[in-house]
Coordinates of C-alpha atoms and ligand atoms in Angstrom, one line a residue:
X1 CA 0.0 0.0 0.0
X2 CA 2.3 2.2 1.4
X3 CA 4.8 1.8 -1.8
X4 CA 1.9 2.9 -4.3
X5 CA 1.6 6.3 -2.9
X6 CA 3.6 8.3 -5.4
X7 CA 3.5 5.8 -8.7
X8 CA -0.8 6.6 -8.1
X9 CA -0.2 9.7 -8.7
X10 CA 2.3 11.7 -11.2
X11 CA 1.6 15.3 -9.9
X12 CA 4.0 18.1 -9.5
X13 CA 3.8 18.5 -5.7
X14 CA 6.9 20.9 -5.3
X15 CA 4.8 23.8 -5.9
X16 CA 3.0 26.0 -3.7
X17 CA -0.6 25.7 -2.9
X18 CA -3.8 28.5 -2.5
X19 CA -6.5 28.3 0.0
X20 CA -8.4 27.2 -2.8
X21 CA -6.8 24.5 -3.9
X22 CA -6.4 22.8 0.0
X23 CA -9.7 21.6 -0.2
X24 CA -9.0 19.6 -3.7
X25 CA -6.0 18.1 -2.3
X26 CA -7.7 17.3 0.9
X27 CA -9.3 14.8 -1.0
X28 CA -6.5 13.6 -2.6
X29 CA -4.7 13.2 0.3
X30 CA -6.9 10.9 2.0
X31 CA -7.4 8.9 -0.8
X32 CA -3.6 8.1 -1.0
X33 CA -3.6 7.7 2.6
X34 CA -1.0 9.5 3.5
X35 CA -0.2 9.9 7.4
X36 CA -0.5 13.0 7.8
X37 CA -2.7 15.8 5.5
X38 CA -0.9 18.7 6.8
X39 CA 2.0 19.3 9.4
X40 CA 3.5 22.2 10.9
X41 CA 6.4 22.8 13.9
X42 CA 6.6 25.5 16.2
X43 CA 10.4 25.8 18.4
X44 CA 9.8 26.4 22.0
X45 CA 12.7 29.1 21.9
X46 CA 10.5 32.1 23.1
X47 CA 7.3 33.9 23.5
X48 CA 5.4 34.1 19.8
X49 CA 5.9 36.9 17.9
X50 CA 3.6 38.7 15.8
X51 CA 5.1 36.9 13.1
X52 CA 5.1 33.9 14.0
X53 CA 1.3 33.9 14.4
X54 CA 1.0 35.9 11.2
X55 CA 3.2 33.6 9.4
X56 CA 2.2 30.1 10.8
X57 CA -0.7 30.2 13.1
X58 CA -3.2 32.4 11.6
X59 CA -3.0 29.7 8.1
X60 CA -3.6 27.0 10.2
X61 CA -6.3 28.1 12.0
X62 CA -8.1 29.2 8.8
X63 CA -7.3 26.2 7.5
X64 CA -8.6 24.0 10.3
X65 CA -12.1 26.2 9.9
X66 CA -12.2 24.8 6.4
X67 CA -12.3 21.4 8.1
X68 CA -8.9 19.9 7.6
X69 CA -6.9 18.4 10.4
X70 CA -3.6 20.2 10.7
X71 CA -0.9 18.7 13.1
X72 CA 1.7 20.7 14.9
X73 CA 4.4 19.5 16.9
X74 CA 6.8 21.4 19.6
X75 CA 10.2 21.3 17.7
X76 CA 12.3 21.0 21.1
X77 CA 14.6 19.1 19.4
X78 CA 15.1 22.0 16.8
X79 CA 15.1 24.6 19.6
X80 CA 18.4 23.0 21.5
X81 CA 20.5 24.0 18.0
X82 CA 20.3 28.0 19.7
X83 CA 19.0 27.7 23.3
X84 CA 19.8 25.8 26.1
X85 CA 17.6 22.8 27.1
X86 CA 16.7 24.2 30.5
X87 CA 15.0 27.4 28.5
X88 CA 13.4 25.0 25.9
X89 CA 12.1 23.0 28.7
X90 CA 10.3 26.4 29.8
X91 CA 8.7 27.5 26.8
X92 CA 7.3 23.9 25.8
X93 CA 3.6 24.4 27.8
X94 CA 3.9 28.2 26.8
X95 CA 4.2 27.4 23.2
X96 CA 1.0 24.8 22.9
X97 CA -1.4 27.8 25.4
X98 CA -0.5 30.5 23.4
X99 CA -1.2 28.0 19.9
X100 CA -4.3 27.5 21.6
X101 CA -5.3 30.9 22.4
X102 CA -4.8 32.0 19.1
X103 CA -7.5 29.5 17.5
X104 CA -6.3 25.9 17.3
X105 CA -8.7 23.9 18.3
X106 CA -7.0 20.6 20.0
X107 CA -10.3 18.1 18.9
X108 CA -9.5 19.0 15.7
X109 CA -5.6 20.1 15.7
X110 CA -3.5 17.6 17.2
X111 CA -0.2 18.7 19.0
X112 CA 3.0 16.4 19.9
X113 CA 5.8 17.3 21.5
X114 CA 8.9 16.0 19.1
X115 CA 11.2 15.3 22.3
X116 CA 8.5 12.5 23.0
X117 CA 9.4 10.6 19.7
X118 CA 12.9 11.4 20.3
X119 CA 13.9 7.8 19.7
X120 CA 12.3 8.0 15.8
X121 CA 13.1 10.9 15.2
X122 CA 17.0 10.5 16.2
X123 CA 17.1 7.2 14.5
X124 CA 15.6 8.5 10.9
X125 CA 18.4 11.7 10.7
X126 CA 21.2 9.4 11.3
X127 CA 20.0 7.2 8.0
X128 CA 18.8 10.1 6.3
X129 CA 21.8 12.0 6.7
X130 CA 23.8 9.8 5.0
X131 CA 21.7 10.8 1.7
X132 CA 23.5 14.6 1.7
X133 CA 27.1 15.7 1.7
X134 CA 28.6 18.3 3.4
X135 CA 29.1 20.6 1.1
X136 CA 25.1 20.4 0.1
X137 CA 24.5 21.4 3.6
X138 CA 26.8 24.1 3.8
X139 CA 25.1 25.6 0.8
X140 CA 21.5 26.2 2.1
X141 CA 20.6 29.7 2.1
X142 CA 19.4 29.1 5.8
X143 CA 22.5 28.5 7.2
X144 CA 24.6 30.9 5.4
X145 CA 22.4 33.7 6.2
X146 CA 22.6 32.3 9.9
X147 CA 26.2 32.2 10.2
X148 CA 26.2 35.5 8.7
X149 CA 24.0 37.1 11.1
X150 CA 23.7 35.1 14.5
X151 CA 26.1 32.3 14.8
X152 CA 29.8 31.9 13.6
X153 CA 31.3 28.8 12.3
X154 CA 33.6 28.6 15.0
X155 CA 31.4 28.9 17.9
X156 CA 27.7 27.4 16.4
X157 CA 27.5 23.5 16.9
X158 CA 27.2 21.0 14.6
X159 CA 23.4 20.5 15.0
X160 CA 23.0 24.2 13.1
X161 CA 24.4 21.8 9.9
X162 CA 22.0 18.9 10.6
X163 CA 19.0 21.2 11.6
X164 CA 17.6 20.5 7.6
X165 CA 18.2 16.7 7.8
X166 CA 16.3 17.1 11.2
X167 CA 14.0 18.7 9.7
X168 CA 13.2 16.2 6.5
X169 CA 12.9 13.4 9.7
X170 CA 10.2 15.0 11.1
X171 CA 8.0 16.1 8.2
X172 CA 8.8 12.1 6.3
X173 CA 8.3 10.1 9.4
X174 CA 4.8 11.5 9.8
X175 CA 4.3 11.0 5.9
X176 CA 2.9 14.3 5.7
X177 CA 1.6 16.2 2.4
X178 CA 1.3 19.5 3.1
X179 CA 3.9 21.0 5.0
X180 CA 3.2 25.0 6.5
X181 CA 5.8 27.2 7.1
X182 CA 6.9 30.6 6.6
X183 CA 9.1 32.6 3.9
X184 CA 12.2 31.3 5.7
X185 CA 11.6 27.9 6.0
X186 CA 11.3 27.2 2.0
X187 CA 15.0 26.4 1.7
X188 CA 14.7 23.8 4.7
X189 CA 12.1 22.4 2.8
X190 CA 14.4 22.1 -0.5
X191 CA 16.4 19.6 1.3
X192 CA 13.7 17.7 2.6
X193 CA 11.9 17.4 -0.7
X194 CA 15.1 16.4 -1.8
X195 CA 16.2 13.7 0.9
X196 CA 12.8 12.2 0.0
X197 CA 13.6 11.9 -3.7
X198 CA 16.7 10.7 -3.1
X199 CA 15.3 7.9 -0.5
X200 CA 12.5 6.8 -3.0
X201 CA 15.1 6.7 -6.1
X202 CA 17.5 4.6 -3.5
X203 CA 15.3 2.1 -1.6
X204 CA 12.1 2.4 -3.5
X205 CA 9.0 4.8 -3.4
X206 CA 8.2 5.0 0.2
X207 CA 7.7 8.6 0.5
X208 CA 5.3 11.6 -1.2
X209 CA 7.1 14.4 -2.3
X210 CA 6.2 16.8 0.7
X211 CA 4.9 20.5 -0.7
X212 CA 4.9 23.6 1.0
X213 CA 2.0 25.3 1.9
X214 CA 2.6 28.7 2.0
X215 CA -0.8 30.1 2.7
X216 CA 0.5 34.0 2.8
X217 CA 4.0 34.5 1.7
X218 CA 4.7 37.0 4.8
X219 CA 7.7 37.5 5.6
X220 CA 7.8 39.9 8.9
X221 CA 11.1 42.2 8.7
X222 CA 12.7 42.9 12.5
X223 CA 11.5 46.5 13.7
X224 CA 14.8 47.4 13.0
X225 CA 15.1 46.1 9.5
X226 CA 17.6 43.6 10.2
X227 CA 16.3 40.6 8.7
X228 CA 13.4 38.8 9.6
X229 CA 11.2 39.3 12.8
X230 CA 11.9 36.2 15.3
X231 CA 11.7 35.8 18.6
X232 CA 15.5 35.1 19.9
X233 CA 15.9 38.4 18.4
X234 CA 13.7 40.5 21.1
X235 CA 14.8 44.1 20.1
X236 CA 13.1 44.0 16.9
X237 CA 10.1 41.5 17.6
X238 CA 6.6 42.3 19.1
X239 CA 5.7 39.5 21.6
X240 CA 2.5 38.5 22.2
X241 CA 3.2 38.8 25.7
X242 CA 4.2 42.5 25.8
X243 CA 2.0 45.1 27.1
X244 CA 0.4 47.7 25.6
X245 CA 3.3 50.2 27.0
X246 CA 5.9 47.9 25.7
X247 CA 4.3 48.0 22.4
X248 CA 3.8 51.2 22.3
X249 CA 7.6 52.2 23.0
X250 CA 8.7 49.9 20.5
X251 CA 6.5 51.3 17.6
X252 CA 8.0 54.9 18.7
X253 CA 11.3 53.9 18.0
X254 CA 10.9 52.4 15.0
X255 CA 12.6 54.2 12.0
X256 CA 10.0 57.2 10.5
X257 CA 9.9 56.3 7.0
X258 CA 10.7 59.8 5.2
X259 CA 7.7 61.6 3.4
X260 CA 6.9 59.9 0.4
X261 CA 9.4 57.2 0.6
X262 CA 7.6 53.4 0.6
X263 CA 10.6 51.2 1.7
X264 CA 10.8 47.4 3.0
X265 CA 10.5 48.2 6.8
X266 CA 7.2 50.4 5.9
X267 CA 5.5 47.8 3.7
X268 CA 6.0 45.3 6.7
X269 CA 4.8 47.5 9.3
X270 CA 2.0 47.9 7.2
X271 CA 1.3 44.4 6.9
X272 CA 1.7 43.4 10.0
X273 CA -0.9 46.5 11.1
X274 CA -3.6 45.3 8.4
X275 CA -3.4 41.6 9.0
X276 CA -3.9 42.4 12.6
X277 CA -7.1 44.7 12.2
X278 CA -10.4 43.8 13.0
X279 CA -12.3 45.4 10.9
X280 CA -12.6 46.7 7.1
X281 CA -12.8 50.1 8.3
X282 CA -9.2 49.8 10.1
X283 CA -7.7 48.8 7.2
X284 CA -9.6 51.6 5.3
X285 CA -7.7 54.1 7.5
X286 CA -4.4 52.4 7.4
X287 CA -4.8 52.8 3.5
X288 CA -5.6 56.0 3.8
X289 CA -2.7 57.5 5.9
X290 CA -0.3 55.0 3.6
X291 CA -1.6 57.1 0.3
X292 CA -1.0 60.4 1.8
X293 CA 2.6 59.1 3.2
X294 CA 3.1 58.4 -0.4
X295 CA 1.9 61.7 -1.6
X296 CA 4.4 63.4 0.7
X297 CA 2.6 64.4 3.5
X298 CA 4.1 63.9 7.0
X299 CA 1.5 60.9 8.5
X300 CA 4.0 58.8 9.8
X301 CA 3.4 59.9 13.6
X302 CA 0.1 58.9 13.1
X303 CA 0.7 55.6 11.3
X304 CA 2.2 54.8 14.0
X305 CA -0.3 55.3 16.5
X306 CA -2.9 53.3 14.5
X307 CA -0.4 50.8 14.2
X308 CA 0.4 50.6 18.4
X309 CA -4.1 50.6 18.7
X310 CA -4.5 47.5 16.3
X311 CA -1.6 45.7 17.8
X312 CA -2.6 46.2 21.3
X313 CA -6.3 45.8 20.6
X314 CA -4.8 42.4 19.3
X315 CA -2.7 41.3 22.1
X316 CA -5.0 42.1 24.6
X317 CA -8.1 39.6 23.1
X318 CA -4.9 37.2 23.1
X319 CA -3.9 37.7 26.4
X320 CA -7.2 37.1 27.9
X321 CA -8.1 33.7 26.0
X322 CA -4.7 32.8 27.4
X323 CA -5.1 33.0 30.6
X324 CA -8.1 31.4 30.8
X325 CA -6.7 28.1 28.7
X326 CA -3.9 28.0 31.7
X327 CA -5.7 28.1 34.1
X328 CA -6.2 24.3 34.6
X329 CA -2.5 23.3 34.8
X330 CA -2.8 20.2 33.7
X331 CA -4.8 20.7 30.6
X332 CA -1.6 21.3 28.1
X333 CA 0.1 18.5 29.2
X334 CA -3.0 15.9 28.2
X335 CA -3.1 18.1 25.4
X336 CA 0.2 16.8 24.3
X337 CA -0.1 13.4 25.5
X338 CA -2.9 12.3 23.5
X339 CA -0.7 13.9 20.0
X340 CA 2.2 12.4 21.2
X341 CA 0.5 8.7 21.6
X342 CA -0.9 9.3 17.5
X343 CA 2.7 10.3 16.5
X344 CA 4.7 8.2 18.3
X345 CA 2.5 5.1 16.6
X346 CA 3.0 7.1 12.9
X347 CA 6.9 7.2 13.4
X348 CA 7.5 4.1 14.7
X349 CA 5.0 2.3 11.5
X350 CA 7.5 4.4 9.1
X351 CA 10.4 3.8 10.7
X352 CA 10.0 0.2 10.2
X353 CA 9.0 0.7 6.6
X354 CA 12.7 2.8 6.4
X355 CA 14.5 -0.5 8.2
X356 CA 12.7 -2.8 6.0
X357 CA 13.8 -1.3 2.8
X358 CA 17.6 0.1 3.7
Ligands
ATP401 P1 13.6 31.5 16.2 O1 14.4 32.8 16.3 O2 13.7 30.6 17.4 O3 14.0 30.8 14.9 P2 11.2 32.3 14.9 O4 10.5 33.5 15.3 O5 12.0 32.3 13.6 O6 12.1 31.9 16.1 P3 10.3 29.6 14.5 O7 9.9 28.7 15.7 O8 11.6 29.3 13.8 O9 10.1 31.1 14.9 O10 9.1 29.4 13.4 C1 7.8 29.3 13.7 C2 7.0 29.6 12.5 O11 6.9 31.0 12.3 C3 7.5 29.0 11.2 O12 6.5 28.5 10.4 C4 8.1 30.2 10.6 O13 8.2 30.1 9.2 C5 7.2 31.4 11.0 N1 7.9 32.6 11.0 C6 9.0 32.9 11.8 N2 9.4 34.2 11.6 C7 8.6 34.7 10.6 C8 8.5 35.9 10.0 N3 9.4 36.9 10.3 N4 7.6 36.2 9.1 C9 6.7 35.2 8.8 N5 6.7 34.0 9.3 C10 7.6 33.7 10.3
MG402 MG1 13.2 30.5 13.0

């Protein structure tokens, strides 16, 4: 069965997919049984950003209102490349409330922690690592930029290399279809599409060609323009977590874009502030101070103080739902046992498959 997944179908599954289309592949998907229909990680490595729930959580949840069953795991695994394990460890029940609290729904969305199929999970890198040289893994876009930026080759440890290979384990051990990530992601997702191709030409077709979902192609610049928003780079990320003062301090000392002048920072600032509105008549205004910006008229003072309203008006809904979800302590943890149980039996059924035909 599991070998006539990708000879029953000859599609192109590299490319990436609409809203519209999910629900076409939905029925694809169960119909070539895969494992999973759509899979998604989250590192433990901080509060969320405003990105990150632009970027990854907001698809999922629309996505899981169109009725398909997303899964999400806690990349702790992923997070210990950066972070140490005692302040993974602390973000892993933070992570899954504030998932929660922004709209996935744990009936329908299940959520594993990846630590808890640690065993799989370690096992499958190891073989698939042996699929990839070096010099492949030294050339992704990821990891350059990262060592450019963050981390230097002397000091970052060897798991920054293997954080692709990693990567591929997790999305091919759950057999998963759709993969969702964000604008930064796609070149991790390059080498897993790849170690699966590779895998199928070696041993036999075992797995489908895993496609990215890239429901909005955000990408959230840092406040200050230095690359992307993220949250283990606090000075230029708004955390969900920050109060309105906080957010309001931060949007102040942003750079003022200068009269007229639409540049990269802008255009995110703007995103961010209309993705986060409520309602059409927010984003009216927002258009609306943008076209006289770009007619030359000083509005950027003003911009901003929309922008700090919307965010905080934002936040705050956020904040509440929150702290009601934590308020039975043990809720997140049964939350993750009953994923973990559902992947652990998916990774060890593949894993055997892997065994069987290496
Ligand atoms: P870290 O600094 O630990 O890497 P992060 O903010 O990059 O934190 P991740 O846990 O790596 O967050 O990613 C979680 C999800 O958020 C991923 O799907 C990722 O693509 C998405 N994401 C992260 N940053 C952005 C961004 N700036 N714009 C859009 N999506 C983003
Ligand atoms: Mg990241």
């Amino acid at each position: 069965m599991i070998n006539n997944l990708d000879k029953n179908t000859k599609k192109d599954y590299t490319k990436s997919s609409t809203m519209e289309e999910i629900q076409t592949k939905k029925k694809e998907v169960s119909a070539m049984q895969y494992k999973v229909e759509l899979l998604t990680g989250i590192r433990p490595t901080g509060d969320l950003t405003v990105a990150n729930y632009l970027g990854a959580v907001s698809p999922i949840v629309e996505l899981q209102a169109q009725g398909v069953s997303p899964v999400v795991f806690v990349a702790d695994l992923h997070a210990i490349t950066d972070s140490e394990m005692t302040t993974v460890k602390q973000y892993i029940h933070g992570v899954v409330a504030d998932y929660i609290a922004l709209g996935l729904d744990p009936q329908k969305t299940k959520i594993y922690l990846q630590s808890d199929i640690a065993g799989e999970v370690n096992t499958f890198t190891t073989l698939l690592a042996r699929l990839i040289s070096v010099a492949e893994l030294l050339r992704v876009p990821t990891l350059k930029d990262k060592l450019k930026n963050n981390a230097r080759p002397e000091t970052a440890n060897a798991l920054l290399l293997l954080y692709p290979v990693l990567m591929a384990a997790d999305i091919l051990l759950n057999r998963a279809k759709m993969i969702a990530v964000g604008e930064d992601q796609l070149a991790h997702m390059e080498v897993t599409r790849l170690l699966a191709r590779r895998f199928n030409k070696r041993y036999g077709e075992l797995f489908p060609i895993p496609q990215v979902l890239q429901v909005n192609a955000l990408r959230i610049l840092s406040l200050k323009g230095e690359g992307k928003m993220s949250k283990t780079n606090p000075r230029g990320a708004i955390f969900l977590t920050d109060d309105a003062k906080t957010v309001s301090n931060k949007i102040k000392a942003t750079e003022t874009a200068i009269e007229g002048v639409m540049n990269k920072k802008l255009e995110s600032h703007v995103l961010i502030t209309k993705e986060l509105a409520k309602t059409e008549s927010e984003r009216d205004e927002v258009d609306a101070i943008i076209m006289a910006h770009k007619t030359g008229k000083p509005v950027m003072g003003h911009f901003k103080q929309i922008m700090t309203r919307i965010i905080c008006n934002f936040i705050e809904e956020f904040q509440a739902k929150r702290a009601e979800i934590t308020r039975d302590p043990l809720y997140i943890q049964s939350v993750l046992e009953e994923g973990s149980k559902i992947a652990k039996e998916n990774a060890i059924e593949t894993l055997e498959e892997v065994k069987k035909v290496m």
